[in-house]
Amino acid sequence: MKYEGKAKRVYATAEPGEYIVEYKDDATAFNAQKRGSWVGKGATNNAITAHLYPQLEAAGVPTHFVRRLSDTEQLVKAVTIVPVEVIVRNVAAGSFSKRLGIEEGTPLTHPVVEYCYKSDALGDPLINTDTALSLGWATEPQLLRIRELALKIRGFLTPYFEQRGVRLIDFKLEFGTLPDGTVVLADEISPDTCRFWDAQTNEKMDKDRFRRDLGGIEDAYAEMLRRVTTEV
């Protein structure tokens, strides 16, 4: 095992350029201050990510994904993670609403791209690109490419989910670099990393059900998997 995070384990393989990612059933919120788990969570997130990443590749977004290996495992390209997380917001929600005093659910007239320093110990604090450059967390070309890819991913995912009766409120992305320096999408796209609201009812269909003790978390994740894999 190379690494164990809050929701995944990463294992080396016989190939130096490939890792195995195992999705766990563990759930955390508020920078791991709240913890829980439910059966099938890892398998659901693995299935959703494995369904979306090849489609993003086809849409021109390079990713670390190679193939799904089992219910909870996938083979990925080994990357060096850029310690700058990206949040893309379509609608005001969560910390954005709280921080700026904007009512949750308020549509944003322009997509908002935010950056955080990837550090559990510090609570993933908000940063700007100057901070990332000054402290050597990313280069200027990397940051430009990351923003370009983040908006390209938004351009694919927003209508994809709309067609399946889901509003994509916001989502978090992580990127890594291949040995040749190519920036690729890493991590996952799932109800753990996105806010999904039902297009008709605005019912939450993501990890906010766990964060806010809303109940029905297993059903919400299962419904998102059903919708993601529905052909339209």
Coordinates of C-alpha atoms in Angstrom, one line a residue:
M1 CA 0.0 0.0 0.0
K2 CA 1.4 3.4 -1.1
Y3 CA -1.2 5.6 0.6
E4 CA -4.4 5.5 2.6
G5 CA -6.7 8.4 2.6
K6 CA -10.2 9.1 4.0
A7 CA -12.0 7.3 1.2
K8 CA -9.4 5.3 -0.7
R9 CA -6.3 3.2 -0.6
V10 CA -3.7 3.2 -3.3
Y11 CA -1.5 0.2 -4.0
A12 CA 1.6 -0.3 -6.1
T13 CA 1.5 -2.9 -8.9
A14 CA 4.2 -4.8 -10.8
E15 CA 4.1 -1.9 -13.4
P16 CA 5.9 1.2 -12.0
G17 CA 3.6 3.4 -14.0
E18 CA 0.3 2.0 -12.7
Y19 CA -1.5 1.9 -9.3
I20 CA -4.6 0.2 -8.0
V21 CA -7.1 2.4 -6.2
E22 CA -9.4 0.8 -3.8
Y23 CA -12.6 2.7 -2.8
K24 CA -13.6 2.3 0.9
D25 CA -17.0 2.4 2.5
D26 CA -15.8 5.0 5.0
A27 CA -17.2 8.5 4.9
T28 CA -15.9 11.7 6.5
A29 CA -17.1 15.3 6.7
F30 CA -15.8 18.6 8.0
N31 CA -12.2 17.5 7.5
A32 CA -12.7 14.2 9.1
Q33 CA -14.3 15.6 12.3
K34 CA -17.4 13.5 11.4
R35 CA -17.0 9.9 10.4
G36 CA -19.2 7.1 9.3
S37 CA -19.6 4.3 6.7
W38 CA -22.2 2.4 4.8
V39 CA -22.1 -0.8 2.8
G40 CA -21.7 -0.2 -0.9
K41 CA -20.5 3.3 -0.8
G42 CA -17.1 2.5 -2.2
A43 CA -18.5 0.3 -5.0
T44 CA -21.0 3.0 -5.9
N45 CA -18.3 5.7 -6.2
N46 CA -16.0 3.4 -8.1
A47 CA -18.8 2.6 -10.6
I48 CA -19.7 6.2 -11.1
T49 CA -16.1 7.3 -11.6
A50 CA -15.4 4.4 -13.9
H51 CA -18.5 5.3 -16.0
L52 CA -17.7 9.0 -16.3
Y53 CA -13.9 9.1 -16.8
P54 CA -13.8 7.3 -20.2
Q55 CA -16.5 9.7 -21.4
L56 CA -14.4 12.6 -20.2
E57 CA -11.4 11.2 -22.1
A58 CA -13.5 11.0 -25.2
A59 CA -14.5 14.7 -24.7
G60 CA -10.8 15.7 -24.6
V61 CA -10.1 15.6 -20.8
P62 CA -7.0 13.4 -20.1
T63 CA -7.4 11.3 -16.9
H64 CA -5.5 8.9 -14.8
F65 CA -8.1 6.2 -15.3
V66 CA -7.2 2.9 -17.1
R67 CA -9.9 0.4 -16.3
R68 CA -12.2 -0.9 -13.6
L69 CA -10.9 -4.0 -12.0
S70 CA -13.6 -5.0 -9.5
D71 CA -16.6 -3.6 -7.6
T72 CA -14.3 -1.5 -5.5
E73 CA -11.0 -1.3 -7.4
Q74 CA -9.7 0.4 -10.5
L75 CA -6.4 0.6 -12.3
V76 CA -5.0 4.1 -12.8
K77 CA -1.8 5.7 -14.1
A78 CA 0.6 6.7 -11.4
V79 CA 0.6 10.4 -11.1
T80 CA 2.2 13.0 -8.8
I81 CA -0.8 14.9 -7.3
V82 CA -0.8 18.6 -7.6
P83 CA -1.6 19.8 -4.0
V84 CA -4.1 22.3 -5.3
E85 CA -7.7 21.2 -5.3
V86 CA -10.2 22.9 -7.6
I87 CA -13.8 23.7 -6.8
V88 CA -16.1 24.7 -9.6
R89 CA -19.4 26.2 -8.6
N90 CA -22.6 26.7 -10.7
V91 CA -24.9 27.5 -7.8
A92 CA -24.2 29.0 -4.3
A93 CA -24.1 26.3 -1.7
G94 CA -22.2 25.0 1.3
S95 CA -19.2 27.0 2.4
F96 CA -19.6 29.5 -0.4
S97 CA -23.0 30.5 0.8
K98 CA -21.9 30.6 4.4
R99 CA -18.7 32.6 3.7
L100 CA -20.4 35.2 1.5
G101 CA -23.9 35.3 3.1
I102 CA -25.6 34.2 -0.1
E103 CA -28.7 32.1 0.1
E104 CA -28.0 28.5 -0.8
G105 CA -29.5 27.6 -4.2
T106 CA -28.8 31.0 -5.7
P107 CA -27.7 30.5 -9.3
L108 CA -24.3 32.0 -10.3
T109 CA -24.3 34.0 -13.5
H110 CA -20.8 32.9 -14.2
P111 CA -19.0 29.7 -13.1
V112 CA -16.8 30.3 -10.0
V113 CA -13.5 28.5 -9.9
E114 CA -11.9 28.3 -6.4
Y115 CA -8.6 26.8 -5.3
C116 CA -7.7 25.1 -2.0
Y117 CA -4.4 23.8 -0.6
K118 CA -4.7 20.1 -0.2
S119 CA -4.0 19.6 3.5
D120 CA -6.2 17.7 5.9
A121 CA -4.2 19.1 8.8
L122 CA -5.1 22.7 7.8
G123 CA -8.6 22.0 6.6
D124 CA -7.9 22.5 2.9
P125 CA -7.7 26.3 3.2
L126 CA -8.8 28.5 0.3
I127 CA -5.8 29.9 -1.7
N128 CA -5.3 31.9 -4.9
T129 CA -3.0 31.0 -7.8
D130 CA -0.4 33.5 -6.6
T131 CA -0.1 31.6 -3.4
A132 CA 0.3 28.3 -5.2
L133 CA 3.0 29.8 -7.5
S134 CA 4.9 31.5 -4.6
L135 CA 5.0 28.4 -2.5
G136 CA 5.9 26.1 -5.4
W137 CA 2.8 23.9 -5.2
A138 CA 2.2 24.3 -9.0
T139 CA 3.7 26.1 -12.0
E140 CA 1.9 28.8 -13.9
P141 CA 1.4 26.5 -17.0
Q142 CA 0.0 23.8 -14.7
L143 CA -2.5 26.2 -13.1
L144 CA -3.6 27.6 -16.5
R145 CA -4.1 24.0 -17.7
I146 CA -5.9 23.0 -14.6
R147 CA -8.4 25.9 -14.9
E148 CA -8.9 25.1 -18.6
L149 CA -9.6 21.4 -17.8
A150 CA -11.8 22.2 -14.9
L151 CA -14.1 24.4 -17.1
K152 CA -14.0 21.8 -19.8
I153 CA -15.2 19.2 -17.3
R154 CA -17.9 21.5 -16.2
G155 CA -18.9 21.9 -19.9
F156 CA -19.3 18.2 -20.2
L157 CA -20.8 17.3 -16.8
T158 CA -23.4 20.0 -16.4
P159 CA -25.5 19.0 -19.5
Y160 CA -24.8 15.4 -18.9
F161 CA -26.5 15.5 -15.5
E162 CA -29.2 17.9 -16.7
Q163 CA -30.3 15.2 -19.2
R164 CA -30.6 12.8 -16.3
G165 CA -32.7 15.1 -14.1
V166 CA -29.9 16.3 -11.9
R167 CA -28.6 19.8 -11.1
L168 CA -24.8 19.9 -10.8
I169 CA -24.4 22.5 -8.0
D170 CA -20.7 22.3 -7.5
F171 CA -17.8 19.8 -7.7
K172 CA -14.3 19.3 -6.4
L173 CA -11.4 18.1 -8.7
E174 CA -7.9 16.9 -8.1
F175 CA -5.2 16.8 -10.8
G176 CA -1.9 15.1 -11.1
T177 CA 1.1 15.0 -13.5
L178 CA 2.4 12.1 -15.5
P179 CA 6.2 11.6 -15.6
D180 CA 6.3 13.6 -18.9
G181 CA 4.6 16.6 -17.1
T182 CA 1.2 16.1 -18.7
V183 CA -1.6 17.3 -16.4
V184 CA -4.4 14.8 -16.0
L185 CA -7.6 14.6 -14.0
A186 CA -7.1 12.2 -11.0
D187 CA -9.2 11.2 -7.9
E188 CA -12.9 10.7 -8.6
I189 CA -16.2 12.3 -9.6
S190 CA -19.0 11.0 -7.3
P191 CA -21.6 12.0 -4.7
D192 CA -18.6 12.4 -2.4
T193 CA -17.0 15.2 -4.5
C194 CA -20.1 16.8 -6.1
R195 CA -23.3 18.4 -5.0
F196 CA -26.2 16.9 -6.9
W197 CA -29.8 18.1 -6.5
D198 CA -32.8 16.6 -8.1
A199 CA -33.9 18.9 -11.0
Q200 CA -37.6 18.8 -10.0
T201 CA -37.5 18.8 -6.2
N202 CA -34.0 20.1 -5.3
E203 CA -33.6 17.1 -3.0
K204 CA -30.0 16.5 -2.2
M205 CA -28.5 13.4 -3.7
D206 CA -24.9 13.6 -2.4
K207 CA -22.7 13.6 0.7
D208 CA -24.6 16.5 2.2
R209 CA -27.2 13.9 3.3
F210 CA -24.4 12.6 5.6
R211 CA -22.9 16.0 6.5
R212 CA -26.3 17.3 7.6
D213 CA -27.9 14.1 9.0
L214 CA -30.7 14.1 6.4
G215 CA -30.9 10.3 6.2
G216 CA -31.5 8.3 3.1
I217 CA -27.8 8.4 2.1
E218 CA -27.6 4.9 0.7
D219 CA -30.7 5.4 -1.4
A220 CA -29.4 8.8 -2.7
Y221 CA -26.0 7.3 -3.8
A222 CA -27.8 4.3 -5.4
E223 CA -30.1 6.6 -7.3
M224 CA -27.2 8.7 -8.5
L225 CA -25.5 5.6 -9.9
R226 CA -28.7 4.6 -11.6
R227 CA -29.0 8.1 -13.2
V228 CA -25.4 8.4 -14.2
T229 CA -25.5 5.1 -16.0
T230 CA -28.9 5.7 -17.7
E231 CA -28.6 6.2 -21.4
V232 CA -30.6 9.2 -22.8

